[in-house]
Amino acid sequence: MQSQVYDYANAATPARTYTYSYLTSSVYTSRYMRNLLTSASVTDSKGQMTVLGGNTFDYGYNSTCASPAAPPLDRPGLPMHDLNYSTSVSCRGDATTVVNLNTSTSYNYDIGGVPYEMQNAYGTPTSLSVTSNTNYSLPEVLTPNSVAGLATTVSYPPFVHHLH
């Protein structure tokens, strides 16, 4: 998909052209997973292209959804979870690698689609702990590089606990 932006003074040549690519594999679209952005770039009027970012879904098994390289973490007893989507299901639409202007972050997910660990471009991991307070849908404690002294606890207003 492309989107062109024109300057007011020059309606003949686009000032910028944004180009977006999406995951179109039938293993995703047959599961009603659409609008999964795989790349975004912008090109100026002189032809200079800048990659804005991109995503890799489900550890790169974008077209076949073979066995996952890192299966999702099992969370027994999750409320509102389809038991047919166990840890062996690979096609979930989880963005496992996200690149923004040449900086990447990798994510590992649980079976509910909530990240439990992320790793920045330098390889520094951050664990994200969830609790029943938010039905295991939002992080409550973030611990960078497994250093308990750097852990940050996140709290949510009471109405959030009932939304998930």
PDB file of C-alpha atoms in Angstrom:
ATOM      1  CA  MET A   1       0.000   0.000   0.000  1.00  0.00           C
ATOM      2  CA  GLN A   2       1.224   3.520  -0.736  1.00  0.00           C
ATOM      3  CA  SER A   3       0.258   6.960   0.435  1.00  0.00           C
ATOM      4  CA  GLN A   4       1.540  10.068  -1.301  1.00  0.00           C
ATOM      5  CA  VAL A   5       1.814  13.515   0.268  1.00  0.00           C
ATOM      6  CA  TYR A   6       2.095  16.590  -1.959  1.00  0.00           C
ATOM      7  CA  ASP A   7       3.423  20.057  -1.217  1.00  0.00           C
ATOM      8  CA  TYR A   8       0.982  22.877  -1.800  1.00  0.00           C
ATOM      9  CA  ALA A   9       3.254  24.515  -4.383  1.00  0.00           C
ATOM     10  CA  ASN A  10       3.977  21.323  -6.376  1.00  0.00           C
ATOM     11  CA  ALA A  11       0.931  19.201  -7.083  1.00  0.00           C
ATOM     12  CA  ALA A  12       2.698  17.223  -9.832  1.00  0.00           C
ATOM     13  CA  THR A  13       5.360  15.408  -7.763  1.00  0.00           C
ATOM     14  CA  PRO A  14       4.762  13.856  -4.342  1.00  0.00           C
ATOM     15  CA  ALA A  15       6.917  15.366  -1.603  1.00  0.00           C
ATOM     16  CA  ARG A  16       6.855  12.023   0.247  1.00  0.00           C
ATOM     17  CA  THR A  17       5.639   8.554  -0.606  1.00  0.00           C
ATOM     18  CA  TYR A  18       4.935   6.205   2.274  1.00  0.00           C
ATOM     19  CA  THR A  19       5.028   2.491   1.451  1.00  0.00           C
ATOM     20  CA  TYR A  20       3.552  -0.155   3.739  1.00  0.00           C
ATOM     21  CA  SER A  21       3.695  -3.935   3.425  1.00  0.00           C
ATOM     22  CA  TYR A  22       1.498  -6.363   5.313  1.00  0.00           C
ATOM     23  CA  LEU A  23       1.578 -10.051   6.063  1.00  0.00           C
ATOM     24  CA  THR A  24      -0.706 -11.734   3.543  1.00  0.00           C
ATOM     25  CA  SER A  25       0.005 -15.428   4.098  1.00  0.00           C
ATOM     26  CA  SER A  26      -3.182 -17.501   3.986  1.00  0.00           C
ATOM     27  CA  VAL A  27      -2.282 -19.178   7.295  1.00  0.00           C
ATOM     28  CA  TYR A  28      -2.915 -15.778   8.897  1.00  0.00           C
ATOM     29  CA  THR A  29      -5.738 -14.419   6.777  1.00  0.00           C
ATOM     30  CA  SER A  30      -7.689 -17.689   7.138  1.00  0.00           C
ATOM     31  CA  ARG A  31      -7.567 -17.054  10.895  1.00  0.00           C
ATOM     32  CA  TYR A  32      -8.825 -13.469  10.369  1.00  0.00           C
ATOM     33  CA  MET A  33      -5.453 -11.938  11.265  1.00  0.00           C
ATOM     34  CA  ARG A  34      -5.098  -8.949   8.998  1.00  0.00           C
ATOM     35  CA  ASN A  35      -3.262  -5.610   9.010  1.00  0.00           C
ATOM     36  CA  LEU A  36      -0.065  -7.169  10.383  1.00  0.00           C
ATOM     37  CA  LEU A  37       2.489  -4.573   9.250  1.00  0.00           C
ATOM     38  CA  THR A  38       5.778  -6.116   8.049  1.00  0.00           C
ATOM     39  CA  SER A  39       7.522  -2.990   6.774  1.00  0.00           C
ATOM     40  CA  ALA A  40       7.117   0.772   6.436  1.00  0.00           C
ATOM     41  CA  SER A  41       9.275   3.239   4.534  1.00  0.00           C
ATOM     42  CA  VAL A  42       9.172   6.779   3.206  1.00  0.00           C
ATOM     43  CA  THR A  43      10.701   8.100  -0.010  1.00  0.00           C
ATOM     44  CA  ASP A  44      11.257  11.813  -0.585  1.00  0.00           C
ATOM     45  CA  SER A  45      10.850  13.676  -3.870  1.00  0.00           C
ATOM     46  CA  LYS A  46      14.526  13.074  -4.727  1.00  0.00           C
ATOM     47  CA  GLY A  47      14.181   9.297  -4.416  1.00  0.00           C
ATOM     48  CA  GLN A  48      15.894   9.017  -1.024  1.00  0.00           C
ATOM     49  CA  MET A  49      14.240   6.153   0.868  1.00  0.00           C
ATOM     50  CA  THR A  50      14.233   5.776   4.663  1.00  0.00           C
ATOM     51  CA  VAL A  51      13.081   2.564   6.304  1.00  0.00           C
ATOM     52  CA  LEU A  52      10.812   3.504   9.185  1.00  0.00           C
ATOM     53  CA  GLY A  53      10.411   0.054  10.651  1.00  0.00           C
ATOM     54  CA  GLY A  54       9.047  -3.418  10.356  1.00  0.00           C
ATOM     55  CA  ASN A  55       7.804  -6.423  12.258  1.00  0.00           C
ATOM     56  CA  THR A  56       8.411 -10.138  12.243  1.00  0.00           C
ATOM     57  CA  PHE A  57       5.549 -12.215  13.542  1.00  0.00           C
ATOM     58  CA  ASP A  58       5.633 -15.509  15.391  1.00  0.00           C
ATOM     59  CA  TYR A  59       9.428 -15.903  15.311  1.00  0.00           C
ATOM     60  CA  GLY A  60       9.598 -15.609  11.535  1.00  0.00           C
ATOM     61  CA  TYR A  61       7.227 -18.444  10.625  1.00  0.00           C
ATOM     62  CA  ASN A  62       5.175 -15.992   8.620  1.00  0.00           C
ATOM     63  CA  SER A  63       4.120 -18.237   5.788  1.00  0.00           C
ATOM     64  CA  THR A  64       4.172 -21.778   7.143  1.00  0.00           C
ATOM     65  CA  CYS A  65       3.652 -21.460  10.906  1.00  0.00           C
ATOM     66  CA  ALA A  66       5.857 -24.463  11.531  1.00  0.00           C
ATOM     67  CA  SER A  67       6.734 -25.442  15.090  1.00  0.00           C
ATOM     68  CA  PRO A  68       7.583 -22.317  17.060  1.00  0.00           C
ATOM     69  CA  ALA A  69      11.234 -21.570  17.783  1.00  0.00           C
ATOM     70  CA  ALA A  70      10.170 -20.454  21.243  1.00  0.00           C
ATOM     71  CA  PRO A  71       6.698 -21.763  22.065  1.00  0.00           C
ATOM     72  CA  PRO A  72       4.427 -19.427  23.979  1.00  0.00           C
ATOM     73  CA  LEU A  73       4.590 -19.666  27.744  1.00  0.00           C
ATOM     74  CA  ASP A  74       1.753 -21.744  29.163  1.00  0.00           C
ATOM     75  CA  ARG A  75      -0.461 -20.026  31.740  1.00  0.00           C
ATOM     76  CA  PRO A  76      -2.916 -22.621  33.072  1.00  0.00           C
ATOM     77  CA  GLY A  77      -6.220 -21.242  34.248  1.00  0.00           C
ATOM     78  CA  LEU A  78      -6.232 -18.099  32.104  1.00  0.00           C
ATOM     79  CA  PRO A  79      -9.718 -16.610  32.069  1.00  0.00           C
ATOM     80  CA  MET A  80     -11.307 -16.150  28.643  1.00  0.00           C
ATOM     81  CA  HIS A  81      -8.713 -18.316  26.881  1.00  0.00           C
ATOM     82  CA  ASP A  82      -9.529 -20.733  24.080  1.00  0.00           C
ATOM     83  CA  LEU A  83      -8.137 -24.096  25.186  1.00  0.00           C
ATOM     84  CA  ASN A  84      -7.634 -25.052  21.510  1.00  0.00           C
ATOM     85  CA  TYR A  85      -4.774 -22.537  21.377  1.00  0.00           C
ATOM     86  CA  SER A  86      -2.207 -24.415  23.436  1.00  0.00           C
ATOM     87  CA  THR A  87       1.561 -23.899  23.357  1.00  0.00           C
ATOM     88  CA  SER A  88       1.794 -25.924  20.132  1.00  0.00           C
ATOM     89  CA  VAL A  89      -0.137 -23.315  18.106  1.00  0.00           C
ATOM     90  CA  SER A  90       2.373 -21.161  16.232  1.00  0.00           C
ATOM     91  CA  CYS A  91       0.197 -18.766  14.208  1.00  0.00           C
ATOM     92  CA  ARG A  92      -0.848 -16.130  16.710  1.00  0.00           C
ATOM     93  CA  GLY A  93       0.002 -12.777  15.111  1.00  0.00           C
ATOM     94  CA  ASP A  94       2.429 -11.858  17.906  1.00  0.00           C
ATOM     95  CA  ALA A  95       5.070  -9.318  16.827  1.00  0.00           C
ATOM     96  CA  THR A  96       8.200 -11.113  18.000  1.00  0.00           C
ATOM     97  CA  THR A  97      10.688  -8.668  16.459  1.00  0.00           C
ATOM     98  CA  VAL A  98       9.861  -4.975  16.107  1.00  0.00           C
ATOM     99  CA  VAL A  99      12.252  -2.638  14.254  1.00  0.00           C
ATOM    100  CA  ASN A 100      11.850   1.141  14.525  1.00  0.00           C
ATOM    101  CA  LEU A 101      14.389   3.324  12.711  1.00  0.00           C
ATOM    102  CA  ASN A 102      17.157   0.692  12.963  1.00  0.00           C
ATOM    103  CA  THR A 103      16.487  -0.188  16.618  1.00  0.00           C
ATOM    104  CA  SER A 104      15.026  -3.591  17.291  1.00  0.00           C
ATOM    105  CA  THR A 105      13.217  -5.166  20.214  1.00  0.00           C
ATOM    106  CA  SER A 106      12.378  -8.854  20.515  1.00  0.00           C
ATOM    107  CA  TYR A 107       9.459 -10.252  22.495  1.00  0.00           C
ATOM    108  CA  ASN A 108       8.402 -13.618  23.956  1.00  0.00           C
ATOM    109  CA  TYR A 109       4.702 -14.174  24.648  1.00  0.00           C
ATOM    110  CA  ASP A 110       2.443 -16.311  26.783  1.00  0.00           C
ATOM    111  CA  ILE A 111      -0.511 -18.243  25.336  1.00  0.00           C
ATOM    112  CA  GLY A 112      -2.779 -15.260  26.003  1.00  0.00           C
ATOM    113  CA  GLY A 113      -0.694 -13.016  23.720  1.00  0.00           C
ATOM    114  CA  VAL A 114       0.866 -11.007  26.564  1.00  0.00           C
ATOM    115  CA  PRO A 115       4.658 -10.471  26.459  1.00  0.00           C
ATOM    116  CA  TYR A 116       6.542 -11.972  29.391  1.00  0.00           C
ATOM    117  CA  GLU A 117      10.019 -10.983  28.234  1.00  0.00           C
ATOM    118  CA  MET A 118      11.520  -8.428  25.886  1.00  0.00           C
ATOM    119  CA  GLN A 119      15.092  -7.858  24.748  1.00  0.00           C
ATOM    120  CA  ASN A 120      16.476  -4.619  23.362  1.00  0.00           C
ATOM    121  CA  ALA A 121      18.958  -4.273  20.494  1.00  0.00           C
ATOM    122  CA  TYR A 122      21.872  -4.580  22.932  1.00  0.00           C
ATOM    123  CA  GLY A 123      20.640  -7.932  24.204  1.00  0.00           C
ATOM    124  CA  THR A 124      19.466  -6.639  27.574  1.00  0.00           C
ATOM    125  CA  PRO A 125      16.407  -8.620  28.688  1.00  0.00           C
ATOM    126  CA  THR A 126      13.488  -7.246  30.668  1.00  0.00           C
ATOM    127  CA  SER A 127      10.992  -9.622  32.231  1.00  0.00           C
ATOM    128  CA  LEU A 128       7.349  -8.638  32.548  1.00  0.00           C
ATOM    129  CA  SER A 129       5.315 -10.308  35.283  1.00  0.00           C
ATOM    130  CA  VAL A 130       1.540 -10.469  35.189  1.00  0.00           C
ATOM    131  CA  THR A 131      -0.936 -11.309  37.944  1.00  0.00           C
ATOM    132  CA  SER A 132      -4.562 -12.214  38.404  1.00  0.00           C
ATOM    133  CA  ASN A 133      -5.248  -8.558  39.357  1.00  0.00           C
ATOM    134  CA  THR A 134      -5.602  -7.802  35.634  1.00  0.00           C
ATOM    135  CA  ASN A 135      -6.614 -11.312  34.515  1.00  0.00           C
ATOM    136  CA  TYR A 136      -3.005 -11.841  33.400  1.00  0.00           C
ATOM    137  CA  SER A 137      -3.399  -9.284  30.606  1.00  0.00           C
ATOM    138  CA  LEU A 138      -1.146  -6.390  31.705  1.00  0.00           C
ATOM    139  CA  PRO A 139       2.369  -6.312  33.163  1.00  0.00           C
ATOM    140  CA  GLU A 140       2.588  -5.625  36.870  1.00  0.00           C
ATOM    141  CA  VAL A 141       6.347  -5.879  37.507  1.00  0.00           C
ATOM    142  CA  LEU A 142       9.078  -5.033  34.976  1.00  0.00           C
ATOM    143  CA  THR A 143      12.539  -6.316  35.867  1.00  0.00           C
ATOM    144  CA  PRO A 144      15.438  -5.244  33.615  1.00  0.00           C
ATOM    145  CA  ASN A 145      18.387  -7.610  33.227  1.00  0.00           C
ATOM    146  CA  SER A 146      17.133  -9.831  36.098  1.00  0.00           C
ATOM    147  CA  VAL A 147      18.211  -7.180  38.636  1.00  0.00           C
ATOM    148  CA  ALA A 148      15.563  -7.163  41.370  1.00  0.00           C
ATOM    149  CA  GLY A 149      16.749  -3.750  42.603  1.00  0.00           C
ATOM    150  CA  LEU A 150      15.756  -2.230  39.252  1.00  0.00           C
ATOM    151  CA  ALA A 151      12.277  -3.772  39.207  1.00  0.00           C
ATOM    152  CA  THR A 152       9.401  -1.387  38.634  1.00  0.00           C
ATOM    153  CA  THR A 153       5.880  -2.123  39.814  1.00  0.00           C
ATOM    154  CA  VAL A 154       3.025  -0.811  37.705  1.00  0.00           C
ATOM    155  CA  SER A 155      -0.439  -0.241  39.110  1.00  0.00           C
ATOM    156  CA  TYR A 156      -3.696   0.321  37.294  1.00  0.00           C
ATOM    157  CA  PRO A 157      -6.930   2.045  38.295  1.00  0.00           C
ATOM    158  CA  PRO A 158      -9.597  -0.326  39.628  1.00  0.00           C
ATOM    159  CA  PHE A 159     -11.781  -0.147  36.506  1.00  0.00           C
ATOM    160  CA  VAL A 160      -8.934  -1.646  34.397  1.00  0.00           C
ATOM    161  CA  HIS A 161      -9.105  -4.845  36.445  1.00  0.00           C
ATOM    162  CA  HIS A 162     -12.597  -5.476  35.116  1.00  0.00           C
ATOM    163  CA  LEU A 163     -11.905  -4.691  31.462  1.00  0.00           C
ATOM    164  CA  HIS A 164      -9.831  -7.748  30.705  1.00  0.00           C
TER     165      HIS A 164
END
